[in-house]
């Protein structure tokens, strides 16, 4: 059974299916008594949109907080913000978190 994680905006994750680092750029309510879902932006600019909390637990490996504070407005603004470099420092921090995890692990890297 996957470990349960409460991801928040600014958290870095590793998405093994794409072998990519991503950032949680917004969360969304799913219903009463349900954990919130998350929306994911990959370092190459692709918006993977929504993951339910259960999907996030299964597919996303949390890396930690990147320091990103972001107010999601719409996908057009998200794309413009990516192009302007708004997420650059957060993606750098995410890669450092991934590298630190790999170096601290006795297992082979997740790549």
PDB file of N, CA and C in Angstrom:
ATOM      1  N   UNK A   1       0.845  -1.187   0.000  1.00  0.00           N
ATOM      2  CA  UNK A   1       0.000   0.000   0.000  1.00  0.00           C
ATOM      3  C   UNK A   1       0.885   1.244   0.000  1.00  0.00           C
ATOM      4  N   UNK A   2       0.594   2.211  -0.886  1.00  0.00           N
ATOM      5  CA  UNK A   2       1.420   3.412  -0.937  1.00  0.00           C
ATOM      6  C   UNK A   2       1.270   4.239   0.338  1.00  0.00           C
ATOM      7  N   UNK A   3       2.328   5.005   0.637  1.00  0.00           N
ATOM      8  CA  UNK A   3       2.288   5.900   1.783  1.00  0.00           C
ATOM      9  C   UNK A   3       1.416   7.105   1.440  1.00  0.00           C
ATOM     10  N   UNK A   4       0.640   7.586   2.405  1.00  0.00           N
ATOM     11  CA  UNK A   4      -0.229   8.735   2.179  1.00  0.00           C
ATOM     12  C   UNK A   4       0.562  10.033   2.362  1.00  0.00           C
ATOM     13  N   UNK A   5       0.394  10.950   1.421  1.00  0.00           N
ATOM     14  CA  UNK A   5       1.101  12.229   1.462  1.00  0.00           C
ATOM     15  C   UNK A   5       0.093  13.352   1.278  1.00  0.00           C
ATOM     16  N   UNK A   6       0.263  14.412   2.038  1.00  0.00           N
ATOM     17  CA  UNK A   6      -0.534  15.612   1.841  1.00  0.00           C
ATOM     18  C   UNK A   6       0.344  16.639   1.144  1.00  0.00           C
ATOM     19  N   UNK A   7       0.312  16.636  -0.171  1.00  0.00           N
ATOM     20  CA  UNK A   7       1.126  17.546  -0.971  1.00  0.00           C
ATOM     21  C   UNK A   7       0.480  18.925  -1.002  1.00  0.00           C
ATOM     22  N   UNK A   8       1.324  19.947  -1.046  1.00  0.00           N
ATOM     23  CA  UNK A   8       0.845  21.326  -1.088  1.00  0.00           C
ATOM     24  C   UNK A   8       1.570  22.080  -2.199  1.00  0.00           C
ATOM     25  N   UNK A   9       1.050  23.249  -2.540  1.00  0.00           N
ATOM     26  CA  UNK A   9       1.660  24.089  -3.567  1.00  0.00           C
ATOM     27  C   UNK A   9       3.115  24.355  -3.189  1.00  0.00           C
ATOM     28  N   UNK A  10       3.990  24.160  -4.164  1.00  0.00           N
ATOM     29  CA  UNK A  10       5.416  24.378  -3.947  1.00  0.00           C
ATOM     30  C   UNK A  10       6.189  23.115  -3.662  1.00  0.00           C
ATOM     31  N   UNK A  11       5.496  22.005  -3.421  1.00  0.00           N
ATOM     32  CA  UNK A  11       6.193  20.744  -3.188  1.00  0.00           C
ATOM     33  C   UNK A  11       6.745  20.203  -4.501  1.00  0.00           C
ATOM     34  N   UNK A  12       7.948  19.649  -4.413  1.00  0.00           N
ATOM     35  CA  UNK A  12       8.565  18.964  -5.547  1.00  0.00           C
ATOM     36  C   UNK A  12       8.238  17.483  -5.440  1.00  0.00           C
ATOM     37  N   UNK A  13       8.039  16.856  -6.599  1.00  0.00           N
ATOM     38  CA  UNK A  13       7.796  15.418  -6.653  1.00  0.00           C
ATOM     39  C   UNK A  13       8.610  14.834  -7.800  1.00  0.00           C
ATOM     40  N   UNK A  14       8.850  13.542  -7.705  1.00  0.00           N
ATOM     41  CA  UNK A  14       9.449  12.810  -8.817  1.00  0.00           C
ATOM     42  C   UNK A  14       8.355  11.936  -9.400  1.00  0.00           C
ATOM     43  N   UNK A  15       8.141  12.048 -10.709  1.00  0.00           N
ATOM     44  CA  UNK A  15       7.132  11.258 -11.412  1.00  0.00           C
ATOM     45  C   UNK A  15       7.870  10.220 -12.238  1.00  0.00           C
ATOM     46  N   UNK A  16       7.977   9.013 -11.713  1.00  0.00           N
ATOM     47  CA  UNK A  16       8.790   7.962 -12.325  1.00  0.00           C
ATOM     48  C   UNK A  16       8.312   7.600 -13.726  1.00  0.00           C
ATOM     49  N   UNK A  17       7.020   7.650 -13.970  1.00  0.00           N
ATOM     50  CA  UNK A  17       6.491   7.289 -15.292  1.00  0.00           C
ATOM     51  C   UNK A  17       7.107   8.153 -16.392  1.00  0.00           C
ATOM     52  N   UNK A  18       7.356   9.402 -16.095  1.00  0.00           N
ATOM     53  CA  UNK A  18       7.964  10.332 -17.060  1.00  0.00           C
ATOM     54  C   UNK A  18       9.447  10.543 -16.781  1.00  0.00           C
ATOM     55  N   UNK A  19       9.935   9.947 -15.701  1.00  0.00           N
ATOM     56  CA  UNK A  19      11.320  10.170 -15.256  1.00  0.00           C
ATOM     57  C   UNK A  19      11.608  11.659 -15.174  1.00  0.00           C
ATOM     58  N   UNK A  20      10.721  12.371 -14.484  1.00  0.00           N
ATOM     59  CA  UNK A  20      10.809  13.829 -14.443  1.00  0.00           C
ATOM     60  C   UNK A  20      10.473  14.367 -13.062  1.00  0.00           C
ATOM     61  N   UNK A  21      11.056  15.522 -12.799  1.00  0.00           N
ATOM     62  CA  UNK A  21      10.741  16.277 -11.595  1.00  0.00           C
ATOM     63  C   UNK A  21       9.553  17.175 -11.917  1.00  0.00           C
ATOM     64  N   UNK A  22       8.676  17.336 -10.941  1.00  0.00           N
ATOM     65  CA  UNK A  22       7.525  18.209 -11.123  1.00  0.00           C
ATOM     66  C   UNK A  22       7.262  19.044  -9.892  1.00  0.00           C
ATOM     67  N   UNK A  23       6.422  20.061 -10.078  1.00  0.00           N
ATOM     68  CA  UNK A  23       6.009  20.939  -8.986  1.00  0.00           C
ATOM     69  C   UNK A  23       4.500  20.907  -8.849  1.00  0.00           C
ATOM     70  N   UNK A  24       4.044  20.874  -7.623  1.00  0.00           N
ATOM     71  CA  UNK A  24       2.613  21.033  -7.361  1.00  0.00           C
ATOM     72  C   UNK A  24       2.319  22.526  -7.478  1.00  0.00           C
ATOM     73  N   UNK A  25       1.452  22.896  -8.444  1.00  0.00           N
ATOM     74  CA  UNK A  25       1.176  24.313  -8.639  1.00  0.00           C
ATOM     75  C   UNK A  25      -0.192  24.729  -8.109  1.00  0.00           C
ATOM     76  N   UNK A  26      -1.045  23.771  -7.807  1.00  0.00           N
ATOM     77  CA  UNK A  26      -2.309  24.077  -7.138  1.00  0.00           C
ATOM     78  C   UNK A  26      -2.885  22.779  -6.582  1.00  0.00           C
ATOM     79  N   UNK A  27      -3.789  22.932  -5.641  1.00  0.00           N
ATOM     80  CA  UNK A  27      -4.535  21.792  -5.108  1.00  0.00           C
ATOM     81  C   UNK A  27      -6.015  22.082  -5.321  1.00  0.00           C
ATOM     82  N   UNK A  28      -6.827  21.044  -5.266  1.00  0.00           N
ATOM     83  CA  UNK A  28      -8.261  21.249  -5.462  1.00  0.00           C
ATOM     84  C   UNK A  28      -9.059  20.316  -4.555  1.00  0.00           C
ATOM     85  N   UNK A  29     -10.193  20.825  -4.121  1.00  0.00           N
ATOM     86  CA  UNK A  29     -11.086  20.048  -3.267  1.00  0.00           C
ATOM     87  C   UNK A  29     -11.811  19.011  -4.099  1.00  0.00           C
ATOM     88  N   UNK A  30     -12.025  17.845  -3.516  1.00  0.00           N
ATOM     89  CA  UNK A  30     -12.661  16.757  -4.242  1.00  0.00           C
ATOM     90  C   UNK A  30     -14.005  16.369  -3.655  1.00  0.00           C
ATOM     91  N   UNK A  31     -14.277  16.775  -2.483  1.00  0.00           N
ATOM     92  CA  UNK A  31     -15.534  16.409  -1.858  1.00  0.00           C
ATOM     93  C   UNK A  31     -15.372  16.301  -0.358  1.00  0.00           C
ATOM     94  N   UNK A  32     -16.482  16.244   0.282  1.00  0.00           N
ATOM     95  CA  UNK A  32     -16.480  16.149   1.739  1.00  0.00           C
ATOM     96  C   UNK A  32     -15.779  14.871   2.185  1.00  0.00           C
ATOM     97  N   UNK A  33     -14.905  15.006   3.164  1.00  0.00           N
ATOM     98  CA  UNK A  33     -14.170  13.879   3.751  1.00  0.00           C
ATOM     99  C   UNK A  33     -13.172  13.247   2.783  1.00  0.00           C
ATOM    100  N   UNK A  34     -12.814  13.950   1.706  1.00  0.00           N
ATOM    101  CA  UNK A  34     -11.809  13.435   0.773  1.00  0.00           C
ATOM    102  C   UNK A  34     -10.591  14.344   0.820  1.00  0.00           C
ATOM    103  N   UNK A  35      -9.428  13.745   0.689  1.00  0.00           N
ATOM    104  CA  UNK A  35      -8.194  14.515   0.628  1.00  0.00           C
ATOM    105  C   UNK A  35      -8.138  15.272  -0.698  1.00  0.00           C
ATOM    106  N   UNK A  36      -7.515  16.453  -0.705  1.00  0.00           N
ATOM    107  CA  UNK A  36      -7.465  17.236  -1.942  1.00  0.00           C
ATOM    108  C   UNK A  36      -6.601  16.586  -3.013  1.00  0.00           C
ATOM    109  N   UNK A  37      -6.926  16.887  -4.258  1.00  0.00           N
ATOM    110  CA  UNK A  37      -6.116  16.469  -5.387  1.00  0.00           C
ATOM    111  C   UNK A  37      -5.065  17.530  -5.665  1.00  0.00           C
ATOM    112  N   UNK A  38      -4.131  17.209  -6.551  1.00  0.00           N
ATOM    113  CA  UNK A  38      -3.053  18.143  -6.888  1.00  0.00           C
ATOM    114  C   UNK A  38      -2.912  18.254  -8.401  1.00  0.00           C
ATOM    115  N   UNK A  39      -2.354  19.373  -8.839  1.00  0.00           N
ATOM    116  CA  UNK A  39      -2.042  19.550 -10.248  1.00  0.00           C
ATOM    117  C   UNK A  39      -0.535  19.737 -10.374  1.00  0.00           C
ATOM    118  N   UNK A  40       0.029  19.121 -11.423  1.00  0.00           N
ATOM    119  CA  UNK A  40       1.469  18.970 -11.541  1.00  0.00           C
ATOM    120  C   UNK A  40       2.012  19.607 -12.815  1.00  0.00           C
ATOM    121  N   UNK A  41       3.087  20.375 -12.663  1.00  0.00           N
ATOM    122  CA  UNK A  41       3.818  20.961 -13.775  1.00  0.00           C
ATOM    123  C   UNK A  41       5.190  20.298 -13.821  1.00  0.00           C
ATOM    124  N   UNK A  42       5.529  19.705 -14.977  1.00  0.00           N
ATOM    125  CA  UNK A  42       6.840  19.072 -15.119  1.00  0.00           C
ATOM    126  C   UNK A  42       7.888  20.106 -15.507  1.00  0.00           C
ATOM    127  N   UNK A  43       9.154  19.754 -15.288  1.00  0.00           N
ATOM    128  CA  UNK A  43      10.242  20.695 -15.539  1.00  0.00           C
ATOM    129  C   UNK A  43      10.371  21.080 -17.015  1.00  0.00           C
ATOM    130  N   UNK A  44       9.809  20.278 -17.927  1.00  0.00           N
ATOM    131  CA  UNK A  44       9.849  20.637 -19.351  1.00  0.00           C
ATOM    132  C   UNK A  44       8.658  21.512 -19.758  1.00  0.00           C
ATOM    133  N   UNK A  45       7.842  21.916 -18.779  1.00  0.00           N
ATOM    134  CA  UNK A  45       6.725  22.815 -19.037  1.00  0.00           C
ATOM    135  C   UNK A  45       5.391  22.149 -19.262  1.00  0.00           C
ATOM    136  N   UNK A  46       5.371  20.809 -19.296  1.00  0.00           N
ATOM    137  CA  UNK A  46       4.093  20.126 -19.509  1.00  0.00           C
ATOM    138  C   UNK A  46       3.251  20.172 -18.240  1.00  0.00           C
ATOM    139  N   UNK A  47       1.993  20.527 -18.434  1.00  0.00           N
ATOM    140  CA  UNK A  47       1.013  20.536 -17.348  1.00  0.00           C
ATOM    141  C   UNK A  47       0.325  19.174 -17.362  1.00  0.00           C
ATOM    142  N   UNK A  48       0.574  18.369 -16.328  1.00  0.00           N
ATOM    143  CA  UNK A  48      -0.053  17.046 -16.277  1.00  0.00           C
ATOM    144  C   UNK A  48      -1.419  17.096 -15.621  1.00  0.00           C
ATOM    145  N   UNK A  49      -1.833  18.271 -15.243  1.00  0.00           N
ATOM    146  CA  UNK A  49      -3.156  18.481 -14.690  1.00  0.00           C
ATOM    147  C   UNK A  49      -3.336  17.730 -13.395  1.00  0.00           C
ATOM    148  N   UNK A  50      -4.509  17.106 -13.203  1.00  0.00           N
ATOM    149  CA  UNK A  50      -4.877  16.624 -11.890  1.00  0.00           C
ATOM    150  C   UNK A  50      -4.537  15.189 -11.557  1.00  0.00           C
ATOM    151  N   UNK A  51      -4.159  14.998 -10.304  1.00  0.00           N
ATOM    152  CA  UNK A  51      -3.997  13.685  -9.693  1.00  0.00           C
ATOM    153  C   UNK A  51      -4.865  13.681  -8.446  1.00  0.00           C
ATOM    154  N   UNK A  52      -5.728  12.717  -8.328  1.00  0.00           N
ATOM    155  CA  UNK A  52      -6.453  12.585  -7.066  1.00  0.00           C
ATOM    156  C   UNK A  52      -5.426  12.296  -5.980  1.00  0.00           C
ATOM    157  N   UNK A  53      -5.809  12.437  -4.733  1.00  0.00           N
ATOM    158  CA  UNK A  53      -4.875  12.147  -3.637  1.00  0.00           C
ATOM    159  C   UNK A  53      -4.381  10.712  -3.716  1.00  0.00           C
ATOM    160  N   UNK A  54      -5.258   9.803  -4.089  1.00  0.00           N
ATOM    161  CA  UNK A  54      -4.878   8.393  -4.187  1.00  0.00           C
ATOM    162  C   UNK A  54      -3.898   8.155  -5.340  1.00  0.00           C
ATOM    163  N   UNK A  55      -4.122   8.831  -6.466  1.00  0.00           N
ATOM    164  CA  UNK A  55      -3.193   8.719  -7.596  1.00  0.00           C
ATOM    165  C   UNK A  55      -1.842   9.330  -7.240  1.00  0.00           C
ATOM    166  N   UNK A  56      -1.866  10.457  -6.546  1.00  0.00           N
ATOM    167  CA  UNK A  56      -0.621  11.088  -6.114  1.00  0.00           C
ATOM    168  C   UNK A  56       0.155  10.150  -5.192  1.00  0.00           C
ATOM    169  N   UNK A  57      -0.530   9.506  -4.268  1.00  0.00           N
ATOM    170  CA  UNK A  57       0.125   8.548  -3.365  1.00  0.00           C
ATOM    171  C   UNK A  57       0.781   7.420  -4.150  1.00  0.00           C
ATOM    172  N   UNK A  58       0.142   7.004  -5.214  1.00  0.00           N
ATOM    173  CA  UNK A  58       0.618   5.867  -5.998  1.00  0.00           C
ATOM    174  C   UNK A  58       1.738   6.238  -6.966  1.00  0.00           C
ATOM    175  N   UNK A  59       1.642   7.403  -7.602  1.00  0.00           N
ATOM    176  CA  UNK A  59       2.534   7.722  -8.716  1.00  0.00           C
ATOM    177  C   UNK A  59       3.581   8.805  -8.449  1.00  0.00           C
ATOM    178  N   UNK A  60       3.387   9.622  -7.438  1.00  0.00           N
ATOM    179  CA  UNK A  60       4.296  10.743  -7.207  1.00  0.00           C
ATOM    180  C   UNK A  60       5.130  10.507  -5.956  1.00  0.00           C
ATOM    181  N   UNK A  61       6.428  10.666  -6.075  1.00  0.00           N
ATOM    182  CA  UNK A  61       7.332  10.516  -4.937  1.00  0.00           C
ATOM    183  C   UNK A  61       7.683  11.908  -4.405  1.00  0.00           C
ATOM    184  N   UNK A  62       7.193  12.266  -3.227  1.00  0.00           N
ATOM    185  CA  UNK A  62       7.470  13.600  -2.677  1.00  0.00           C
ATOM    186  C   UNK A  62       8.957  13.800  -2.420  1.00  0.00           C
ATOM    187  N   UNK A  63       9.442  14.988  -2.753  1.00  0.00           N
ATOM    188  CA  UNK A  63      10.844  15.333  -2.537  1.00  0.00           C
ATOM    189  C   UNK A  63      11.017  16.398  -1.468  1.00  0.00           C
ATOM    190  N   UNK A  64      10.022  17.273  -1.320  1.00  0.00           N
ATOM    191  CA  UNK A  64      10.098  18.329  -0.311  1.00  0.00           C
ATOM    192  C   UNK A  64       9.654  19.670  -0.852  1.00  0.00           C
ATOM    193  N   UNK A  65       9.712  20.652   0.026  1.00  0.00           N
ATOM    194  CA  UNK A  65       9.281  22.015  -0.296  1.00  0.00           C
ATOM    195  C   UNK A  65      10.378  22.734  -1.074  1.00  0.00           C
ATOM    196  N   UNK A  66       9.994  23.389  -2.153  1.00  0.00           N
ATOM    197  CA  UNK A  66      10.951  24.134  -2.986  1.00  0.00           C
ATOM    198  C   UNK A  66      10.996  25.619  -2.649  1.00  0.00           C
ATOM    199  N   UNK A  67      10.083  26.074  -1.817  1.00  0.00           N
ATOM    200  CA  UNK A  67       9.988  27.496  -1.520  1.00  0.00           C
ATOM    201  C   UNK A  67       9.068  28.253  -2.464  1.00  0.00           C
ATOM    202  N   UNK A  68       8.509  27.566  -3.463  1.00  0.00           N
ATOM    203  CA  UNK A  68       7.609  28.208  -4.415  1.00  0.00           C
ATOM    204  C   UNK A  68       6.290  28.574  -3.737  1.00  0.00           C
ATOM    205  N   UNK A  69       5.895  29.823  -3.932  1.00  0.00           N
ATOM    206  CA  UNK A  69       4.565  30.276  -3.516  1.00  0.00           C
ATOM    207  C   UNK A  69       3.887  30.762  -4.790  1.00  0.00           C
ATOM    208  N   UNK A  70       2.824  30.070  -5.202  1.00  0.00           N
ATOM    209  CA  UNK A  70       2.215  30.371  -6.499  1.00  0.00           C
ATOM    210  C   UNK A  70       0.713  30.403  -6.368  1.00  0.00           C
ATOM    211  N   UNK A  71       0.101  31.400  -6.992  1.00  0.00           N
ATOM    212  CA  UNK A  71      -1.352  31.544  -7.071  1.00  0.00           C
ATOM    213  C   UNK A  71      -1.784  31.168  -8.473  1.00  0.00           C
ATOM    214  N   UNK A  72      -2.366  29.990  -8.637  1.00  0.00           N
ATOM    215  CA  UNK A  72      -2.825  29.551  -9.949  1.00  0.00           C
ATOM    216  C   UNK A  72      -4.066  30.331 -10.350  1.00  0.00           C
ATOM    217  N   UNK A  73      -4.060  30.869 -11.586  1.00  0.00           N
ATOM    218  CA  UNK A  73      -5.216  31.598 -12.115  1.00  0.00           C
ATOM    219  C   UNK A  73      -5.890  30.786 -13.219  1.00  0.00           C
ATOM    220  N   UNK A  74      -5.106  30.383 -14.228  1.00  0.00           N
ATOM    221  CA  UNK A  74      -5.629  29.592 -15.343  1.00  0.00           C
ATOM    222  C   UNK A  74      -4.445  29.008 -16.110  1.00  0.00           C
ATOM    223  N   UNK A  75      -4.722  28.085 -17.028  1.00  0.00           N
ATOM    224  CA  UNK A  75      -3.633  27.397 -17.732  1.00  0.00           C
ATOM    225  C   UNK A  75      -2.854  28.334 -18.656  1.00  0.00           C
ATOM    226  N   UNK A  76      -3.506  29.338 -19.202  1.00  0.00           N
ATOM    227  CA  UNK A  76      -2.797  30.307 -20.029  1.00  0.00           C
ATOM    228  C   UNK A  76      -1.759  31.068 -19.212  1.00  0.00           C
ATOM    229  N   UNK A  77      -2.160  31.514 -18.043  1.00  0.00           N
ATOM    230  CA  UNK A  77      -1.234  32.227 -17.162  1.00  0.00           C
ATOM    231  C   UNK A  77      -0.117  31.297 -16.703  1.00  0.00           C
ATOM    232  N   UNK A  78      -0.437  30.042 -16.417  1.00  0.00           N
ATOM    233  CA  UNK A  78       0.572  29.052 -16.020  1.00  0.00           C
ATOM    234  C   UNK A  78       1.634  28.921 -17.108  1.00  0.00           C
ATOM    235  N   UNK A  79       1.204  28.800 -18.362  1.00  0.00           N
ATOM    236  CA  UNK A  79       2.139  28.676 -19.479  1.00  0.00           C
ATOM    237  C   UNK A  79       3.004  29.932 -19.620  1.00  0.00           C
ATOM    238  N   UNK A  80       2.397  31.103 -19.492  1.00  0.00           N
ATOM    239  CA  UNK A  80       3.159  32.351 -19.579  1.00  0.00           C
ATOM    240  C   UNK A  80       4.168  32.451 -18.432  1.00  0.00           C
ATOM    241  N   UNK A  81       3.738  32.077 -17.237  1.00  0.00           N
ATOM    242  CA  UNK A  81       4.639  32.116 -16.082  1.00  0.00           C
ATOM    243  C   UNK A  81       5.801  31.148 -16.262  1.00  0.00           C
ATOM    244  N   UNK A  82       5.536  29.980 -16.838  1.00  0.00           N
ATOM    245  CA  UNK A  82       6.618  29.029 -17.108  1.00  0.00           C
ATOM    246  C   UNK A  82       7.611  29.649 -18.094  1.00  0.00           C
ATOM    247  N   UNK A  83       7.091  30.235 -19.178  1.00  0.00           N
ATOM    248  CA  UNK A  83       7.957  30.842 -20.200  1.00  0.00           C
ATOM    249  C   UNK A  83       8.785  32.003 -19.634  1.00  0.00           C
ATOM    250  N   UNK A  84       8.217  32.739 -18.685  1.00  0.00           N
ATOM    251  CA  UNK A  84       8.928  33.874 -18.072  1.00  0.00           C
ATOM    252  C   UNK A  84       9.929  33.435 -17.014  1.00  0.00           C
ATOM    253  N   UNK A  85       9.957  32.144 -16.664  1.00  0.00           N
ATOM    254  CA  UNK A  85      10.931  31.654 -15.697  1.00  0.00           C
ATOM    255  C   UNK A  85      10.486  31.698 -14.241  1.00  0.00           C
ATOM    256  N   UNK A  86       9.201  31.901 -14.015  1.00  0.00           N
ATOM    257  CA  UNK A  86       8.694  31.984 -12.638  1.00  0.00           C
ATOM    258  C   UNK A  86       9.040  30.736 -11.824  1.00  0.00           C
ATOM    259  N   UNK A  87       9.109  29.585 -12.482  1.00  0.00           N
ATOM    260  CA  UNK A  87       9.331  28.320 -11.770  1.00  0.00           C
ATOM    261  C   UNK A  87      10.795  27.879 -11.773  1.00  0.00           C
ATOM    262  N   UNK A  88      11.677  28.669 -12.383  1.00  0.00           N
ATOM    263  CA  UNK A  88      13.072  28.270 -12.548  1.00  0.00           C
ATOM    264  C   UNK A  88      13.772  27.903 -11.253  1.00  0.00           C
ATOM    265  N   UNK A  89      13.704  28.769 -10.255  1.00  0.00           N
ATOM    266  CA  UNK A  89      14.378  28.494  -8.986  1.00  0.00           C
ATOM    267  C   UNK A  89      13.758  27.278  -8.293  1.00  0.00           C
ATOM    268  N   UNK A  90      12.446  27.151  -8.364  1.00  0.00           N
ATOM    269  CA  UNK A  90      11.776  26.010  -7.730  1.00  0.00           C
ATOM    270  C   UNK A  90      12.192  24.698  -8.392  1.00  0.00           C
ATOM    271  N   UNK A  91      12.328  24.691  -9.723  1.00  0.00           N
ATOM    272  CA  UNK A  91      12.777  23.469 -10.398  1.00  0.00           C
ATOM    273  C   UNK A  91      14.234  23.161 -10.061  1.00  0.00           C
ATOM    274  N   UNK A  92      15.051  24.191  -9.934  1.00  0.00           N
ATOM    275  CA  UNK A  92      16.433  23.974  -9.495  1.00  0.00           C
ATOM    276  C   UNK A  92      16.436  23.321  -8.106  1.00  0.00           C
ATOM    277  N   UNK A  93      15.654  23.883  -7.187  1.00  0.00           N
ATOM    278  CA  UNK A  93      15.568  23.325  -5.834  1.00  0.00           C
ATOM    279  C   UNK A  93      15.057  21.891  -5.868  1.00  0.00           C
ATOM    280  N   UNK A  94      14.108  21.601  -6.743  1.00  0.00           N
ATOM    281  CA  UNK A  94      13.561  20.244  -6.867  1.00  0.00           C
ATOM    282  C   UNK A  94      14.638  19.264  -7.313  1.00  0.00           C
ATOM    283  N   UNK A  95      15.458  19.677  -8.277  1.00  0.00           N
ATOM    284  CA  UNK A  95      16.538  18.792  -8.740  1.00  0.00           C
ATOM    285  C   UNK A  95      17.569  18.552  -7.636  1.00  0.00           C
ATOM    286  N   UNK A  96      17.848  19.569  -6.839  1.00  0.00           N
ATOM    287  CA  UNK A  96      18.762  19.410  -5.699  1.00  0.00           C
ATOM    288  C   UNK A  96      18.157  18.430  -4.690  1.00  0.00           C
ATOM    289  N   UNK A  97      16.868  18.551  -4.422  1.00  0.00           N
ATOM    290  CA  UNK A  97      16.200  17.622  -3.495  1.00  0.00           C
ATOM    291  C   UNK A  97      16.269  16.184  -4.011  1.00  0.00           C
ATOM    292  N   UNK A  98      16.075  16.019  -5.322  1.00  0.00           N
ATOM    293  CA  UNK A  98      16.156  14.679  -5.910  1.00  0.00           C
ATOM    294  C   UNK A  98      17.571  14.122  -5.792  1.00  0.00           C
ATOM    295  N   UNK A  99      18.553  14.927  -6.096  1.00  0.00           N
ATOM    296  CA  UNK A  99      19.944  14.489  -6.005  1.00  0.00           C
ATOM    297  C   UNK A  99      20.300  14.124  -4.560  1.00  0.00           C
ATOM    298  N   UNK A 100      19.885  14.939  -3.611  1.00  0.00           N
ATOM    299  CA  UNK A 100      20.159  14.645  -2.201  1.00  0.00           C
ATOM    300  C   UNK A 100      19.520  13.327  -1.787  1.00  0.00           C
ATOM    301  N   UNK A 101      18.311  13.081  -2.273  1.00  0.00           N
ATOM    302  CA  UNK A 101      17.635  11.818  -1.956  1.00  0.00           C
ATOM    303  C   UNK A 101      18.403  10.637  -2.544  1.00  0.00           C
ATOM    304  N   UNK A 102      18.837  10.782  -3.792  1.00  0.00           N
ATOM    305  CA  UNK A 102      19.576   9.701  -4.442  1.00  0.00           C
ATOM    306  C   UNK A 102      20.903   9.434  -3.733  1.00  0.00           C
ATOM    307  N   UNK A 103      21.609  10.481  -3.335  1.00  0.00           N
ATOM    308  CA  UNK A 103      22.888  10.316  -2.653  1.00  0.00           C
ATOM    309  C   UNK A 103      22.725   9.694  -1.263  1.00  0.00           C
ATOM    310  N   UNK A 104      21.622  10.010  -0.592  1.00  0.00           N
ATOM    311  CA  UNK A 104      21.379   9.487   0.751  1.00  0.00           C
ATOM    312  C   UNK A 104      20.857   8.052   0.732  1.00  0.00           C
ATOM    313  N   UNK A 105      20.370   7.628  -0.415  1.00  0.00           N
ATOM    314  CA  UNK A 105      19.763   6.304  -0.529  1.00  0.00           C
ATOM    315  C   UNK A 105      20.830   5.245  -0.783  1.00  0.00           C
ATOM    316  N   UNK A 106      20.625   4.103  -0.181  1.00  0.00           N
ATOM    317  CA  UNK A 106      21.530   2.983  -0.455  1.00  0.00           C
ATOM    318  C   UNK A 106      21.083   2.223  -1.694  1.00  0.00           C
ATOM    319  N   UNK A 107      19.918   2.571  -2.211  1.00  0.00           N
ATOM    320  CA  UNK A 107      19.391   1.934  -3.410  1.00  0.00           C
ATOM    321  C   UNK A 107      19.891   2.683  -4.638  1.00  0.00           C
ATOM    322  N   UNK A 108      19.811   2.051  -5.821  1.00  0.00           N
ATOM    323  CA  UNK A 108      20.184   2.764  -7.050  1.00  0.00           C
ATOM    324  C   UNK A 108      19.281   3.968  -7.267  1.00  0.00           C
ATOM    325  N   UNK A 109      19.736   4.971  -8.025  1.00  0.00           N
ATOM    326  CA  UNK A 109      18.918   6.160  -8.295  1.00  0.00           C
ATOM    327  C   UNK A 109      17.579   5.784  -8.927  1.00  0.00           C
ATOM    328  N   UNK A 110      16.588   6.663  -8.728  1.00  0.00           N
ATOM    329  CA  UNK A 110      15.237   6.424  -9.230  1.00  0.00           C
ATOM    330  C   UNK A 110      15.116   6.694 -10.717  1.00  0.00           C
ATOM    331  N   UNK A 111      16.124   7.141 -11.354  1.00  0.00           N
ATOM    332  CA  UNK A 111      16.075   7.446 -12.797  1.00  0.00           C
ATOM    333  C   UNK A 111      16.002   6.183 -13.523  1.00  0.00           C
TER     334      UNK A 111
END
